[in-house]
Short mmCIF file of C-alpha atoms in Angstrom, two decimals:
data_model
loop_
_atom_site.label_atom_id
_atom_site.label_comp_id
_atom_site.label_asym_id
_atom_site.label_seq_id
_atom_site.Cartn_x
_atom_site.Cartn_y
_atom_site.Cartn_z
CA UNK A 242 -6.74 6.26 -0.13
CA UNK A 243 -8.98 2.91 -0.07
CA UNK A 244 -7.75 -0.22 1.67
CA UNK A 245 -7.01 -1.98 -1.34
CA UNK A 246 -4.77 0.50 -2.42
CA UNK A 247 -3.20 1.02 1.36
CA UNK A 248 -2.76 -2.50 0.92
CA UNK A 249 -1.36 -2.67 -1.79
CA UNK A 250 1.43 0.29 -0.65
CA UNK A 251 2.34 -1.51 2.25
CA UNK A 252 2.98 -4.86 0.36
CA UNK A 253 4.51 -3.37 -2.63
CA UNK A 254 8.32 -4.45 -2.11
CA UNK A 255 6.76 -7.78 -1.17
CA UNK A 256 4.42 -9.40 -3.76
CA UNK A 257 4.52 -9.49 -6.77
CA UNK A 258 2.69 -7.55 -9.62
CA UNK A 259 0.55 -10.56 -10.22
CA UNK A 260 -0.16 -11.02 -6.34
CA UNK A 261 -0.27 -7.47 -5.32
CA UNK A 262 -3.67 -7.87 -8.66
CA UNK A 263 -5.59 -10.11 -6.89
CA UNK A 264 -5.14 -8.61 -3.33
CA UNK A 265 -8.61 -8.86 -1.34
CA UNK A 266 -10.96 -5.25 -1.93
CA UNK A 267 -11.92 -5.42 1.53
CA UNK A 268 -12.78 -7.75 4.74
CA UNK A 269 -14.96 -8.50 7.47
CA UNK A 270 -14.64 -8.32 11.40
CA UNK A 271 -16.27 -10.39 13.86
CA UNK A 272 -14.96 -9.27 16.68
CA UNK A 273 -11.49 -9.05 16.99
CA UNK A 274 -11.23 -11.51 14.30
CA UNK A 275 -10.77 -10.29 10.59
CA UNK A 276 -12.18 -12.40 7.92
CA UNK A 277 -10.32 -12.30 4.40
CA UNK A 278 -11.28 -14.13 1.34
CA UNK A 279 -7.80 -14.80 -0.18
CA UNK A 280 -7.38 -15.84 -3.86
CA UNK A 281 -5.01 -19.33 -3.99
CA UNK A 282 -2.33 -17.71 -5.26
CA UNK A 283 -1.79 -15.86 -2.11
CA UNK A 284 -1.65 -18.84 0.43
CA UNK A 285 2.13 -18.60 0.41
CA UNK A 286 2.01 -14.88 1.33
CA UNK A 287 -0.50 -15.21 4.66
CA UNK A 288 1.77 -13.77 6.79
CA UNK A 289 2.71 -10.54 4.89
CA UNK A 290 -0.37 -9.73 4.00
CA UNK A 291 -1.47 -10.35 7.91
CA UNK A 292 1.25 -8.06 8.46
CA UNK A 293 -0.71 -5.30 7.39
CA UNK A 294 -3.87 -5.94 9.64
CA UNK A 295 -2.12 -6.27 12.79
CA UNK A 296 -0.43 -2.97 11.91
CA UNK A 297 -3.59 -1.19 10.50
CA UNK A 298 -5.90 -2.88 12.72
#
């Protein structure tokens, strides 16, 4: 399973169809810092979806 589609499992119950669409494909680490590009439409969700790297990562 790919990390967009981990992702995607682990947020299911808490986006949206139309969110859980334009989910990020992957990201970037510099460090212990992860760098996401996230689409407008997902500002609201930040935490959720940071939910999954602190878990994962």
């Amino acid at each position: 399973m790919g990390f967009k589609e981990k992702l995607k499992e682990h947020l299911k119950d808490k986006l949206s169809e139309e969110e859980l669409s334009v989910l990020p494909r992957g990201f970037q680490t510099l460090g212990k810092i992860i760098i996401l590009k996230l689409n407008p439409k997902l500002n609201e969700k930040k935490k959720e979806i940071f939910s999954f790297y602190t878990i994962q990562y």
